[in-house]
């Protein structure tokens, strides 16, 4: 694997390869690398692409911080078989696809204090292969995206959002996402837990996709719990 490297303070832009385009930074099966303080823009593919080879060769334990990833022709960030990475204080904006896209077996990642806005599709999307699970999103600002703010598909389970602004910018100004702030896919089992997030009520949460057994969304804020979908409460207490 690619290990123990630092990529810092670069401008990487307008890359293309053959007719398909290429990413500004492509990290394949990398471990313990740092990507910090770069401007990644105008790629014909994704601004930042990190991928494992298979479940035994995972891209993991990398730190990606203080980067600006914008105006790329596909995803801002694409993750595939990527686990236990830390994404801190990055900007993902004005990309043609999703701002942040998590795909097959991307698990246990932490996203904190990132800004995800103005992307043509979802701000944060869990994509079409299974295993996007146990990821944590803390104090991110997700707003003004062209589809959903957060969209869970393909069996995204055990993902938690804590103290995020969804449909509001960092200043607290209303900046709704176009289709809904949060939605899930109706064809697979997905579940999300929200704790003390500020979610714009217009367009709010779209719960119509919670059609499968064990699909649910829990929303906890200021002592109030909202339960959407298939979730069983037993006993006299409710633990989050």
Short mmCIF file of C-alpha atoms in Angstrom, two decimals:
data_model
loop_
_atom_site.label_atom_id
_atom_site.label_comp_id
_atom_site.label_asym_id
_atom_site.label_seq_id
_atom_site.Cartn_x
_atom_site.Cartn_y
_atom_site.Cartn_z
CA UNK A 1 0.00 0.00 0.00
CA UNK A 2 0.87 3.69 -0.23
CA UNK A 3 1.85 4.63 3.34
CA UNK A 4 3.09 7.50 5.53
CA UNK A 5 3.11 10.21 2.85
CA UNK A 6 2.07 13.84 3.13
CA UNK A 7 0.53 15.84 0.26
CA UNK A 8 0.26 19.44 1.39
CA UNK A 9 -0.33 23.00 0.12
CA UNK A 10 -0.67 22.28 -3.59
CA UNK A 11 -2.95 23.58 -6.33
CA UNK A 12 -4.07 20.58 -8.41
CA UNK A 13 -6.46 21.31 -11.25
CA UNK A 14 -7.66 20.74 -14.82
CA UNK A 15 -6.44 17.16 -15.07
CA UNK A 16 -7.51 14.85 -17.87
CA UNK A 17 -6.44 11.45 -19.15
CA UNK A 18 -7.67 9.94 -22.39
CA UNK A 19 -11.34 10.51 -23.03
CA UNK A 20 -12.57 9.66 -19.53
CA UNK A 21 -10.82 12.34 -17.50
CA UNK A 22 -8.94 11.71 -14.26
CA UNK A 23 -9.04 12.66 -10.61
CA UNK A 24 -6.96 15.43 -9.13
CA UNK A 25 -5.75 13.10 -6.36
CA UNK A 26 -6.28 9.32 -6.54
CA UNK A 27 -5.22 7.36 -3.45
CA UNK A 28 -5.32 3.60 -4.04
CA UNK A 29 -5.03 1.27 -1.03
CA UNK A 30 -3.32 3.95 1.05
CA UNK A 31 -2.69 3.79 4.80
CA UNK A 32 -1.52 6.48 7.26
CA UNK A 33 -1.22 9.28 4.68
CA UNK A 34 -1.95 12.98 5.21
CA UNK A 35 -3.59 15.15 2.54
CA UNK A 36 -3.62 18.71 3.83
CA UNK A 37 -4.20 22.24 2.62
CA UNK A 38 -4.63 21.56 -1.09
CA UNK A 39 -6.88 23.19 -3.69
CA UNK A 40 -8.37 20.45 -5.89
CA UNK A 41 -10.52 21.80 -8.69
CA UNK A 42 -11.62 21.59 -12.34
CA UNK A 43 -10.88 17.88 -12.74
CA UNK A 44 -12.72 16.05 -15.52
CA UNK A 45 -13.52 13.38 -12.92
CA UNK A 46 -13.44 13.67 -9.10
CA UNK A 47 -11.45 16.12 -7.06
CA UNK A 48 -10.37 13.46 -4.58
CA UNK A 49 -10.80 9.71 -5.05
CA UNK A 50 -9.71 7.17 -2.40
CA UNK A 51 -10.25 3.46 -3.07
CA UNK A 52 -9.35 0.11 -1.59
CA UNK A 53 -8.78 -2.96 -3.73
CA UNK A 54 -11.02 -5.37 -1.81
CA UNK A 55 -12.14 -6.00 1.76
CA UNK A 56 -8.65 -7.21 2.74
CA UNK A 57 -6.90 -4.25 1.07
CA UNK A 58 -8.76 -1.27 2.48
CA UNK A 59 -7.74 2.37 2.21
CA UNK A 60 -7.67 3.33 5.88
CA UNK A 61 -6.36 5.52 8.70
CA UNK A 62 -5.63 8.50 6.48
CA UNK A 63 -6.16 12.11 7.54
CA UNK A 64 -7.55 14.56 5.01
CA UNK A 65 -7.83 18.12 6.33
CA UNK A 66 -8.06 21.78 5.32
CA UNK A 67 -8.53 21.05 1.61
CA UNK A 68 -10.81 22.92 -0.80
CA UNK A 69 -12.36 20.56 -3.36
CA UNK A 70 -14.55 22.32 -5.89
CA UNK A 71 -15.80 22.71 -9.46
CA UNK A 72 -14.94 19.15 -10.47
CA UNK A 73 -16.87 17.39 -13.22
CA UNK A 74 -17.96 14.42 -11.13
CA UNK A 75 -17.73 13.94 -7.34
CA UNK A 76 -15.94 16.27 -5.00
CA UNK A 77 -14.92 13.25 -2.91
CA UNK A 78 -15.44 9.59 -3.85
CA UNK A 79 -14.74 6.77 -1.36
CA UNK A 80 -14.74 3.03 -2.14
CA UNK A 81 -13.77 0.33 0.39
CA UNK A 82 -12.45 3.10 2.64
CA UNK A 83 -12.51 2.76 6.42
CA UNK A 84 -11.42 4.64 9.54
CA UNK A 85 -10.29 7.78 7.75
CA UNK A 86 -10.64 11.28 9.21
CA UNK A 87 -12.00 14.19 7.14
CA UNK A 88 -11.48 17.45 8.98
CA UNK A 89 -12.35 21.04 8.00
CA UNK A 90 -12.52 20.51 4.24
CA UNK A 91 -14.74 22.27 1.71
CA UNK A 92 -16.60 20.26 -0.96
CA UNK A 93 -18.58 22.59 -3.18
CA UNK A 94 -19.78 23.44 -6.68
CA UNK A 95 -19.07 19.94 -8.00
CA UNK A 96 -21.20 18.49 -10.79
CA UNK A 97 -21.97 15.26 -8.90
CA UNK A 98 -22.23 14.69 -5.15
CA UNK A 99 -20.06 16.75 -2.87
CA UNK A 100 -19.20 13.66 -0.80
CA UNK A 101 -19.96 10.13 -2.06
CA UNK A 102 -19.43 7.00 0.06
CA UNK A 103 -19.57 3.70 -1.79
CA UNK A 104 -19.13 -0.02 -1.07
CA UNK A 105 -17.79 -1.00 2.39
CA UNK A 106 -16.87 2.52 3.44
CA UNK A 107 -17.09 2.15 7.21
CA UNK A 108 -16.05 3.84 10.41
CA UNK A 109 -15.00 7.13 8.83
CA UNK A 110 -15.30 10.42 10.69
CA UNK A 111 -16.27 13.68 9.04
CA UNK A 112 -15.94 16.75 11.25
CA UNK A 113 -16.31 20.48 10.56
CA UNK A 114 -16.54 20.16 6.78
CA UNK A 115 -18.58 22.45 4.53
CA UNK A 116 -20.57 20.76 1.75
CA UNK A 117 -22.60 23.09 -0.43
CA UNK A 118 -23.67 24.13 -3.89
CA UNK A 119 -23.12 20.71 -5.49
CA UNK A 120 -25.37 19.83 -8.41
CA UNK A 121 -26.51 16.54 -6.84
CA UNK A 122 -26.53 15.42 -3.19
CA UNK A 123 -24.36 17.07 -0.61
CA UNK A 124 -23.58 13.71 1.04
CA UNK A 125 -24.62 10.52 -0.73
CA UNK A 126 -24.33 6.87 0.30
CA UNK A 127 -24.13 5.15 -3.07
CA UNK A 128 -25.36 1.96 -4.62
CA UNK A 129 -23.18 -0.86 -3.27
CA UNK A 130 -23.76 -2.21 0.22
CA UNK A 131 -21.75 -1.67 3.37
CA UNK A 132 -21.70 2.09 3.95
CA UNK A 133 -21.96 1.80 7.71
CA UNK A 134 -20.93 3.16 11.10
CA UNK A 135 -19.72 6.50 9.77
CA UNK A 136 -19.93 9.59 11.98
CA UNK A 137 -20.61 13.15 10.84
CA UNK A 138 -19.98 15.88 13.41
CA UNK A 139 -20.49 19.66 13.11
CA UNK A 140 -20.60 19.79 9.32
CA UNK A 141 -22.50 22.39 7.30
CA UNK A 142 -24.50 20.85 4.42
CA UNK A 143 -26.61 23.26 2.39
CA UNK A 144 -27.75 24.61 -0.98
CA UNK A 145 -27.18 21.37 -2.86
CA UNK A 146 -29.14 20.59 -6.03
CA UNK A 147 -30.78 17.41 -4.75
CA UNK A 148 -30.78 16.07 -1.16
CA UNK A 149 -28.58 17.32 1.62
CA UNK A 150 -28.04 13.74 2.82
CA UNK A 151 -29.22 10.69 0.85
CA UNK A 152 -28.80 7.11 2.11
CA UNK A 153 -29.07 4.24 -0.37
CA UNK A 154 -27.89 0.62 -0.71
CA UNK A 155 -27.96 -0.51 2.86
CA UNK A 156 -26.42 2.43 4.68
CA UNK A 157 -26.74 1.35 8.33
CA UNK A 158 -25.51 2.62 11.66
CA UNK A 159 -24.50 6.06 10.40
CA UNK A 160 -24.73 8.92 12.89
CA UNK A 161 -25.03 12.70 12.44
CA UNK A 162 -24.22 14.89 15.45
CA UNK A 163 -24.46 18.70 15.74
CA UNK A 164 -24.62 19.33 12.00
CA UNK A 165 -26.32 22.16 10.15
CA UNK A 166 -28.35 20.61 7.32
CA UNK A 167 -30.04 23.22 5.18
CA UNK A 168 -28.29 26.07 6.99
CA UNK A 169 -24.90 27.63 6.38
CA UNK A 170 -22.24 28.14 9.03
CA UNK A 171 -23.71 31.52 9.97
CA UNK A 172 -27.07 29.88 10.65
CA UNK A 173 -28.79 31.40 7.64
CA UNK A 174 -31.42 29.26 5.95
CA UNK A 175 -29.99 27.72 2.77
CA UNK A 176 -32.16 24.68 1.95
CA UNK A 177 -31.20 21.73 -0.20
CA UNK A 178 -33.46 21.35 -3.22
CA UNK A 179 -35.28 18.01 -2.83
CA UNK A 180 -35.14 17.33 0.92
CA UNK A 181 -32.62 17.80 3.68
CA UNK A 182 -32.46 14.07 4.45
CA UNK A 183 -33.88 11.09 2.53
CA UNK A 184 -33.38 7.34 2.25
CA UNK A 185 -33.80 4.90 -0.61
CA UNK A 186 -36.95 2.75 -0.56
CA UNK A 187 -35.48 -0.43 -2.09
CA UNK A 188 -32.90 -1.36 0.57
CA UNK A 189 -32.60 -1.30 4.36
CA UNK A 190 -31.11 1.96 5.62
CA UNK A 191 -30.99 3.62 9.02
CA UNK A 192 -29.70 6.91 10.34
CA UNK A 193 -29.43 8.46 13.79
CA UNK A 194 -29.49 12.24 14.17
CA UNK A 195 -28.42 13.87 17.43
CA UNK A 196 -28.82 17.60 18.04
CA UNK A 197 -28.71 18.58 14.40
CA UNK A 198 -30.30 21.68 12.99
CA UNK A 199 -32.38 20.49 10.03
CA UNK A 200 -34.18 23.01 7.85
CA UNK A 201 -37.91 22.18 8.09
CA UNK A 202 -38.47 23.34 4.52
CA UNK A 203 -38.05 20.98 2.69
CA UNK A 204 -37.25 18.97 5.85
CA UNK A 205 -36.94 15.19 6.16
CA UNK A 206 -38.40 12.94 3.45
CA UNK A 207 -39.43 9.73 5.24
CA UNK A 208 -41.28 8.21 2.26
CA UNK A 209 -38.38 5.87 1.44
CA UNK A 210 -38.51 4.05 4.80
CA UNK A 211 -40.36 1.10 3.27
CA UNK A 212 -38.13 -1.86 4.17
CA UNK A 213 -38.04 -3.84 7.44
CA UNK A 214 -35.51 -2.37 9.90
CA UNK A 215 -35.27 0.87 7.92
CA UNK A 216 -35.57 3.83 10.25
CA UNK A 217 -34.46 7.34 11.04
CA UNK A 218 -34.11 8.59 14.63
CA UNK A 219 -33.98 12.32 15.19
CA UNK A 220 -33.12 13.51 18.69
CA UNK A 221 -32.87 17.18 19.64
CA UNK A 222 -33.44 19.10 22.90
CA UNK A 223 -35.20 16.24 24.63
CA UNK A 224 -37.55 15.49 21.72
CA UNK A 225 -37.26 12.22 19.80
CA UNK A 226 -38.80 11.69 16.37
CA UNK A 227 -38.99 8.13 15.05
CA UNK A 228 -39.50 7.41 11.36
CA UNK A 229 -39.88 3.92 9.88
CA UNK A 230 -39.48 0.48 11.44
CA UNK A 231 -37.98 0.85 14.93
CA UNK A 232 -39.01 -1.00 18.07
CA UNK A 233 -38.93 0.68 21.49
CA UNK A 234 -39.05 -1.66 24.48
CA UNK A 235 -38.94 -1.09 28.21
CA UNK A 236 -39.38 2.20 30.01
CA UNK A 237 -36.33 4.06 28.66
CA UNK A 238 -35.17 5.13 25.24
CA UNK A 239 -31.38 5.12 24.71
CA UNK A 240 -29.56 7.10 22.03
#
